[in-house]
CSV table of C-alpha atoms in Angstrom, one decimal:
chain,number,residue,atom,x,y,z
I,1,UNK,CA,7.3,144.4,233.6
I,2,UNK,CA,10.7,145.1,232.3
I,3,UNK,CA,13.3,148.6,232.3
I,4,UNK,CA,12.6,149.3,236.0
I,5,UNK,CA,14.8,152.7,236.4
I,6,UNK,CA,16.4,155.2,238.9
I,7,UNK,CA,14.0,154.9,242.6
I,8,UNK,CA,12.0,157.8,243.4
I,9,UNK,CA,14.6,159.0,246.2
I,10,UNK,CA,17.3,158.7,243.5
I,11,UNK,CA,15.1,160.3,240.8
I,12,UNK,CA,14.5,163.5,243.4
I,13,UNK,CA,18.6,163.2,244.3
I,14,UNK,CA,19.3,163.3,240.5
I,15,UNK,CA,20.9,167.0,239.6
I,16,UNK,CA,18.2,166.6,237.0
I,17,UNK,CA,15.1,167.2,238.8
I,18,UNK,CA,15.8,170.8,239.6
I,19,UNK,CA,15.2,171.3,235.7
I,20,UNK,CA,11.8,169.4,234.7
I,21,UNK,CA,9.7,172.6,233.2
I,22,UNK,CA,10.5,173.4,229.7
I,23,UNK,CA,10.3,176.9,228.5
I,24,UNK,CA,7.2,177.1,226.8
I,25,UNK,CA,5.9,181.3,227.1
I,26,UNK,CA,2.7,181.7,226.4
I,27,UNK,CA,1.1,184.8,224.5
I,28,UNK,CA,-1.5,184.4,226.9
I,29,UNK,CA,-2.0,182.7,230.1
I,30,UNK,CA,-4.9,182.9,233.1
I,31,UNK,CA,-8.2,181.5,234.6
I,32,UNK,CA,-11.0,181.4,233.0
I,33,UNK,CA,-14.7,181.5,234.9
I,34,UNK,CA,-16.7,178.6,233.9
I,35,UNK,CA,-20.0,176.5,234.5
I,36,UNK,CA,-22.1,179.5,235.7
I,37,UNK,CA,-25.6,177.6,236.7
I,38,UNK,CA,-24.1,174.4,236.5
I,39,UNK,CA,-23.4,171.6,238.9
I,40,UNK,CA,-20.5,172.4,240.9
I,41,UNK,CA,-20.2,176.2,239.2
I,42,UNK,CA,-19.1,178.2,238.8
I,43,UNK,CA,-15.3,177.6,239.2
I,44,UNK,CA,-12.0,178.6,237.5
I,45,UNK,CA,-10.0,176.3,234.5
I,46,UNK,CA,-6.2,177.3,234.1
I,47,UNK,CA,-6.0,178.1,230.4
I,48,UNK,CA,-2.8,178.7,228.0
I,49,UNK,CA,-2.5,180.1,224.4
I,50,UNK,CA,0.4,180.0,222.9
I,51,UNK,CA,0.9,181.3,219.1
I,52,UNK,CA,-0.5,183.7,217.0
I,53,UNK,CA,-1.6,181.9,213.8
I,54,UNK,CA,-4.8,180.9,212.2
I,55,UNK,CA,-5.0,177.7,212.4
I,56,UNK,CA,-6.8,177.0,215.9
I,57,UNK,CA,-5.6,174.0,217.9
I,58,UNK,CA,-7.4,172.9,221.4
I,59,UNK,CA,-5.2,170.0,223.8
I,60,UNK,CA,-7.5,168.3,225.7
I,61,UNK,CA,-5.2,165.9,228.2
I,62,UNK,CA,-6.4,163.1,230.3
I,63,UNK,CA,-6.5,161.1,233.5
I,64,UNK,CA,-5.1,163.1,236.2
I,65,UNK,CA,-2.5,165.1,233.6
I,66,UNK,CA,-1.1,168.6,233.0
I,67,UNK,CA,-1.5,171.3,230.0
I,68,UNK,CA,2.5,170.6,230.3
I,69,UNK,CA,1.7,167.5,229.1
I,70,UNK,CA,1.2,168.8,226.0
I,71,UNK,CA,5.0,170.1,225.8
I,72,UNK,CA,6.4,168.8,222.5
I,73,UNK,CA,3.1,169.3,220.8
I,74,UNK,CA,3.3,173.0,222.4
I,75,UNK,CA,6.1,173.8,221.0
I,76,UNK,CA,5.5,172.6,217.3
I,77,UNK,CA,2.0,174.1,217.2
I,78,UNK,CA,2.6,177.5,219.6
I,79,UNK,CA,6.5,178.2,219.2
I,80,UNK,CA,7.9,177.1,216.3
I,81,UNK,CA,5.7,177.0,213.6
I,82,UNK,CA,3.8,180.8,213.2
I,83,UNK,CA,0.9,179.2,211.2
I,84,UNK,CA,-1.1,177.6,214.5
I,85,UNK,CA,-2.7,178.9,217.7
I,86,UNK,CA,-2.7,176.4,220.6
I,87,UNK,CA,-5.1,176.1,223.9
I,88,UNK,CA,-3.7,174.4,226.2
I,89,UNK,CA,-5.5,173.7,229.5
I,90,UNK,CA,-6.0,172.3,233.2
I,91,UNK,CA,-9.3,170.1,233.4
I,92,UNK,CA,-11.4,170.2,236.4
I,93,UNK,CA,-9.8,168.2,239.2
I,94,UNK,CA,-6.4,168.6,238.0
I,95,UNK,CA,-3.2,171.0,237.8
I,96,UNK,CA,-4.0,175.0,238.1
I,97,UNK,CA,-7.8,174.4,237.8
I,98,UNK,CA,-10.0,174.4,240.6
I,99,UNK,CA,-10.9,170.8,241.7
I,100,UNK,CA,-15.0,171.6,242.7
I,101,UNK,CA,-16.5,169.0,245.0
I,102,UNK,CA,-19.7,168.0,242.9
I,103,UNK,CA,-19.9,164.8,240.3
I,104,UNK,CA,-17.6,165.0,237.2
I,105,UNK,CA,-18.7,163.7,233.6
I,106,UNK,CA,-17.0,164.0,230.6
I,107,UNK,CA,-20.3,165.7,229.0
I,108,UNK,CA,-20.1,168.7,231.7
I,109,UNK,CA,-15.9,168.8,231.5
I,110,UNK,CA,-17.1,169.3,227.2
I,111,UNK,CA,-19.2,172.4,228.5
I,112,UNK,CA,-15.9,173.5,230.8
I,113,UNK,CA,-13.8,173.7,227.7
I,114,UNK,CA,-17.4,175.3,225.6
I,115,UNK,CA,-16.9,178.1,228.3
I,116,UNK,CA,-13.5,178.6,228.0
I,117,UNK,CA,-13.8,179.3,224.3
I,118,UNK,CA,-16.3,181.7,224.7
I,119,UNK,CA,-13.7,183.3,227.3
I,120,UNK,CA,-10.6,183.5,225.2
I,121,UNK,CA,-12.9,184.7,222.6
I,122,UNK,CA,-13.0,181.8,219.8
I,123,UNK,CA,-16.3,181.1,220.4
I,124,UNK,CA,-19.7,183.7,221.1
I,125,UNK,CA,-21.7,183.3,223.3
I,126,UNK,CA,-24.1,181.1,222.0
I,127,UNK,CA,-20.8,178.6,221.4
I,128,UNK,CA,-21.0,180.0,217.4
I,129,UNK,CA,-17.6,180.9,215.7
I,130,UNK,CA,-16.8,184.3,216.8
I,131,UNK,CA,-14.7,184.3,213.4
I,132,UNK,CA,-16.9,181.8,211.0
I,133,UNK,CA,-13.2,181.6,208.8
I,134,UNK,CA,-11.2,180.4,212.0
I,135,UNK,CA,-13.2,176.6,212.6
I,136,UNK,CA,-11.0,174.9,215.6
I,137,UNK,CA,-9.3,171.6,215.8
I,138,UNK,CA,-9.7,169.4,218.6
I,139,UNK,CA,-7.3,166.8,219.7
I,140,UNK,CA,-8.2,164.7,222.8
I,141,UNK,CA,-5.9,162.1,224.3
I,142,UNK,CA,-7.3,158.9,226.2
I,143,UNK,CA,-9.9,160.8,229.2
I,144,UNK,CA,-9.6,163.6,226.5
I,145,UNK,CA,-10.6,161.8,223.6
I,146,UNK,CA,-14.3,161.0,225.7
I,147,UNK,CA,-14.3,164.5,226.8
I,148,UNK,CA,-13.8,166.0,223.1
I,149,UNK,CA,-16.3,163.2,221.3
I,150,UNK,CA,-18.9,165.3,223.7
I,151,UNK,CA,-17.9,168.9,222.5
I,152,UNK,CA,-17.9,167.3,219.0
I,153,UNK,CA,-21.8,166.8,219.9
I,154,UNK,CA,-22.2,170.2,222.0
I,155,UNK,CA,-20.5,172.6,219.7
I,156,UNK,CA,-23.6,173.7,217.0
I,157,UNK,CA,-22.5,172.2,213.7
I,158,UNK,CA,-20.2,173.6,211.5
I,159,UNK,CA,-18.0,174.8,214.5
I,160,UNK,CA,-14.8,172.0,214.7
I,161,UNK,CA,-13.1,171.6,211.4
I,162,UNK,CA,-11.4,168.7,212.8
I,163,UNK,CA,-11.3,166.3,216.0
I,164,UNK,CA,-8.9,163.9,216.6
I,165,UNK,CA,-9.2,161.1,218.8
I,166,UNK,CA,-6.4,159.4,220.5
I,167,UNK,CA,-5.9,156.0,222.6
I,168,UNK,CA,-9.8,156.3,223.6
I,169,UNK,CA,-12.8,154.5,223.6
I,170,UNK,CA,-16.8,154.8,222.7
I,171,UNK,CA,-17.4,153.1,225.9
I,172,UNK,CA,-15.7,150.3,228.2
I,173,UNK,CA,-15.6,147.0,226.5
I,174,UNK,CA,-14.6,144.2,229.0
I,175,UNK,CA,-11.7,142.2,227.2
I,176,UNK,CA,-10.6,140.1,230.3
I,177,UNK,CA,-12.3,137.9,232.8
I,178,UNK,CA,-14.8,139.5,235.0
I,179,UNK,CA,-12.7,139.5,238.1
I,180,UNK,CA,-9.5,140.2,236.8
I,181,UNK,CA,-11.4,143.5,235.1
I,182,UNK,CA,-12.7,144.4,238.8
I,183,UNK,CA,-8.8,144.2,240.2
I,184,UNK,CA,-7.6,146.4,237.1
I,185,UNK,CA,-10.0,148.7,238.4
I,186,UNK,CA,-9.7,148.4,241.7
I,187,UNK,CA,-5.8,148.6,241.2
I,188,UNK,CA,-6.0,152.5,240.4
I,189,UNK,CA,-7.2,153.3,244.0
I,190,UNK,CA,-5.2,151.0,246.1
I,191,UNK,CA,-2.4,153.2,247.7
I,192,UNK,CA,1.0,150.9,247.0
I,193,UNK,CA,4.9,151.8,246.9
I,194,UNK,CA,5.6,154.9,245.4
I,195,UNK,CA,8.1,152.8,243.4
I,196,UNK,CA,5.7,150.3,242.3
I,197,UNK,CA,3.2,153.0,241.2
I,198,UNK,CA,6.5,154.6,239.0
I,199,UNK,CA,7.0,151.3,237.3
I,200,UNK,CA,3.5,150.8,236.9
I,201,UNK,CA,2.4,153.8,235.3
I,202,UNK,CA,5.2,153.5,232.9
I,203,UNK,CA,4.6,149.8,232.0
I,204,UNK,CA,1.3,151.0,231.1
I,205,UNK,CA,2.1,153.8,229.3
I,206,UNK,CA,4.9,153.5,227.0
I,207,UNK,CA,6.6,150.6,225.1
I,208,UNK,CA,9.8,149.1,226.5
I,209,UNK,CA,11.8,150.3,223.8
I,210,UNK,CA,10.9,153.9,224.2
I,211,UNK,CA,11.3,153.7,227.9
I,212,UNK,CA,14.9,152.3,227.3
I,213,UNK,CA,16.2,154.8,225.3
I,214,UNK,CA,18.9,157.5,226.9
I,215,UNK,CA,17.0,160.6,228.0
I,216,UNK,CA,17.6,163.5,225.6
I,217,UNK,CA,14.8,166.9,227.2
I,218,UNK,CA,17.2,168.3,229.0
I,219,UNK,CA,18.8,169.4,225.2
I,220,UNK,CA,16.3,170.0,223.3
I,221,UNK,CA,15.2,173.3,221.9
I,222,UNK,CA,12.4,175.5,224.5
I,223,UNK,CA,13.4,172.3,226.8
I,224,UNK,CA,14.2,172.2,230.7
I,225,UNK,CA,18.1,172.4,230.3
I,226,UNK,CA,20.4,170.9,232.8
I,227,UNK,CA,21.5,167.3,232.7
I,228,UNK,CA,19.7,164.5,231.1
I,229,UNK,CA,18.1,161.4,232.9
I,230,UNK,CA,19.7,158.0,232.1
I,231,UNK,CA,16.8,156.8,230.1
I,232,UNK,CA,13.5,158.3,228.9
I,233,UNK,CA,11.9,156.2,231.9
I,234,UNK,CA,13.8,158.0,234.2
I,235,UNK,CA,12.8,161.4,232.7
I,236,UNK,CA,9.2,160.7,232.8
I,237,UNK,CA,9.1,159.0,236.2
I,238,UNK,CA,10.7,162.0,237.6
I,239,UNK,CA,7.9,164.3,236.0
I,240,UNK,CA,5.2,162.2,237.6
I,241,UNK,CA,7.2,162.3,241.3
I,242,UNK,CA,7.4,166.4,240.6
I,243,UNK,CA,3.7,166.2,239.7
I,244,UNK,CA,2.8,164.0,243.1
I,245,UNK,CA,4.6,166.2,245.0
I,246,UNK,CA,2.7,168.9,244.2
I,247,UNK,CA,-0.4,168.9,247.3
I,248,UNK,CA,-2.8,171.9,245.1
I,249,UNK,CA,-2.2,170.4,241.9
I,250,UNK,CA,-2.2,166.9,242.4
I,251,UNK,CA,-5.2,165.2,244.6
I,252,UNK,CA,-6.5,162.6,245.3
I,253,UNK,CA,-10.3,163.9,245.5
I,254,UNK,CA,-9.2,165.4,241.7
I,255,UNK,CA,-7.9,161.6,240.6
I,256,UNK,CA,-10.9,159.7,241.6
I,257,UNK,CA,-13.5,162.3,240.4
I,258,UNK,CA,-12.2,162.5,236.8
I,259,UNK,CA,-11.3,158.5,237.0
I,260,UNK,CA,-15.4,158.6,237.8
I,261,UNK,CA,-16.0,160.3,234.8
I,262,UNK,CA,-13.8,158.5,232.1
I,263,UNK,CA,-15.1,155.4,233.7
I,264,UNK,CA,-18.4,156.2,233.1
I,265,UNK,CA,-17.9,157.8,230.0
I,266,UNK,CA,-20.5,156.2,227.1
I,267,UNK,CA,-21.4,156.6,223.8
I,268,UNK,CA,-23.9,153.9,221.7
I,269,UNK,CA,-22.8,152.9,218.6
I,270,UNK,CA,-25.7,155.7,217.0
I,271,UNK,CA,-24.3,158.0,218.8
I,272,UNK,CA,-21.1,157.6,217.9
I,273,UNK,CA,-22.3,157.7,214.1
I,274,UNK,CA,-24.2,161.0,215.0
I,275,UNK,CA,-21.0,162.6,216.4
I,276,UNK,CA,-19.2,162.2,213.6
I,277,UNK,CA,-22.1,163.5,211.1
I,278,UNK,CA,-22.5,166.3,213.4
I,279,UNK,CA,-18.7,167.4,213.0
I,280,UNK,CA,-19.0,166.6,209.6
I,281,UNK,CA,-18.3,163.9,206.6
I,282,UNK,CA,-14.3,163.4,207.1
I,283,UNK,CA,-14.0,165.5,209.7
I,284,UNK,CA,-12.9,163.0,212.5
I,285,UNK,CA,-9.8,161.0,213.0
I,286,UNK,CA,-9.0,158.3,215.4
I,287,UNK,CA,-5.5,156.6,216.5
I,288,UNK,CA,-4.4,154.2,218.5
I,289,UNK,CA,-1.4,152.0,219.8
I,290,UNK,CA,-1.9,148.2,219.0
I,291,UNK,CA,-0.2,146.9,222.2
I,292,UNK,CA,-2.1,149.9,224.6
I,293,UNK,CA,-2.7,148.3,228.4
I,294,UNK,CA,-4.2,151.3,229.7
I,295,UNK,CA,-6.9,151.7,227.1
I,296,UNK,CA,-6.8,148.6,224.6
I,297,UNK,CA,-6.6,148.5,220.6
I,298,UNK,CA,-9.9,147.2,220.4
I,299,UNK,CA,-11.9,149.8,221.7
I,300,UNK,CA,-10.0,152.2,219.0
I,301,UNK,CA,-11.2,149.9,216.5
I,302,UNK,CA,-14.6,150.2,218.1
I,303,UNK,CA,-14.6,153.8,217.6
I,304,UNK,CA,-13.6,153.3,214.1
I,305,UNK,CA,-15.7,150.9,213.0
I,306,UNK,CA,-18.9,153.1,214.4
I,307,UNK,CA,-18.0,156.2,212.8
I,308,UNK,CA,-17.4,154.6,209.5
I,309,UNK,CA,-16.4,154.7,206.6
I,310,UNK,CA,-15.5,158.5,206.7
I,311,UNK,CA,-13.2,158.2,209.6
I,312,UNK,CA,-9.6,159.1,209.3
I,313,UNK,CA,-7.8,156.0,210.8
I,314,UNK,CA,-4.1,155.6,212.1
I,315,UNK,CA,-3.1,152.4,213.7
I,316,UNK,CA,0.4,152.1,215.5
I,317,UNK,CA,2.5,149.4,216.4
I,318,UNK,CA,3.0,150.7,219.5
I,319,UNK,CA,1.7,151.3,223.2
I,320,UNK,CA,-0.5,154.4,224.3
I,321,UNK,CA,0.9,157.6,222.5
I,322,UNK,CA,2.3,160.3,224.4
């Protein structure tokens, strides 16, 4: 594990850390009821929209992240390009969003976002196109990327005019030996140095070249402002300690439910194929980092290979994509 950055006392200390949000306003922001006379239901999802245009765009973020996650696409998709509308969002168990005590999946957290569509009023509700010229996009990342390959298969046909699916998998395919798999598992719930769990995540996340370049947010345009990190390590380590030491956002009962779900998250290879004929012929895209250790390469060429020959493939020499 290499570029080990600023500690998490000298990341809080840092004159940076007073200015981590970027300023992203939304044209519309609230909560949104969901999962009336379901398990757990009904409680309340955190929801942003931001943009006017007609090209619809739904985020859906993964393991234990944000909507403000999203940030960069945010901007391009919301801010500065009038063409798109974006939904951004707060799964179940995470940020804004209630966190219900009940068993999460990534087939009911599919239904969440179903209901949330209806709400904001892209979707009737029946989960038809309120406007059958206005089709929406769907980009899932990692956890996301299971939970939108089950709206692909909820939403009636004809519904998504794209989904793209990033740094995820079909299903779990064991690529070490048995035990070491059970202590990468195992490894997520063990509570360790806060330090440790910085350079972890960050190892597993991003390349080392990305992680050791100098930090550049704090002047970019709709960015936080203030002073800049050393590197972009620092920047994003910092983001995770502001996100950890936030008690309503950030739990652990929220971690370890939605871990539940994108662990047991499957999908045969028929059903897979069905998915993607559901959405429709060239409708589907997958990409995926070569080097990934939190979700690996193969299982991106899994979910290619299944879909077939119509997917839309991207392959990067890089780690999981941000």
């Amino acid at each position: 594990m290499a570029n080990k950055g600023l500690k998490a006392a000298e990341l809080i200390s840092h004159p940076a850390f007073k200015n981590l949000k970027w300023k992203l306003p939304p044209t519309e922001e609230g909560y949104a009821e969901v999962a009336k006379g379901r398990s757990g239901g009904p409680f309340k999802l955190w929801y942003e929209v931001h943009g006017k245009g007609a090209t619809r765009i739904v985020w859906i973020m993964g393991l234990g992240a944000y909507r403000t996650a999203w940030k960069r696409q945010t901007r391009y998709f919301g801010l500065t390009h009038d063409q798109y509308t974006s939904l951004v969002f707060d799964n179940r168990g995470a940020g804004k969003s209630d966190k219900p005590t009940c068993r999460y999946s990534t087939s009911e957290m599919a239904k969440d976002i179903a209901d949330l569509l209806v709400q904001v009023k892209w979707l009737k509700d029946d989960f038809t196109l309120l406007d059958p010229k206005q089709k929406i996009n769907v980009v899932g990342v990692s956890m996301g990327g299971m939970i939108a390959q089950e709206l692909g298969i909820f939403l009636p046909s004809g519904t998504l005019n794209t989904l793209f699916l990033v740094s995820t998998w079909p299903r779990a395919v064991r690529t070490v030996p048995y035990m070491e798999h059970l202590k990468q598992r195992a490894n997520m719930f063990i509570p360790r140095d806060i330090d440790i769990q910085l350079d972890g995540i960050c190892d597993r996340l991003f390349s080392n070249d990305f992680l050791a370049v100098p930090d550049t947010e704090g002047d970019e345009a709709y960015g936080p402002g203030g002073p800049n990190y050393p590197t972009n390590r620092d920047r994003y380590a910092a983001g995770e300690m502001d996100k950890r030491m936030d008690p309503d956002g950030f739990t652990k009962k929220g971690f370890i439910l939605q871990a539940i779900a994108a662990g047991w998250h499957y999908k045969s290879p028929e059903q897979v194929r069905d998915m993607a004929k559901h959405v429709g012929e060239g409708r589907v895209a997958v990409a995926h980092g070569t080097v990934d250790k939190m979700l690996t390469f193969n299982h991106g060429e899994l979910l290619r290979d299944e879909i077939g020959e119509s997917v839309e493939w991207r392959k990067y020499e890089a780690e999981a994509m941000s």
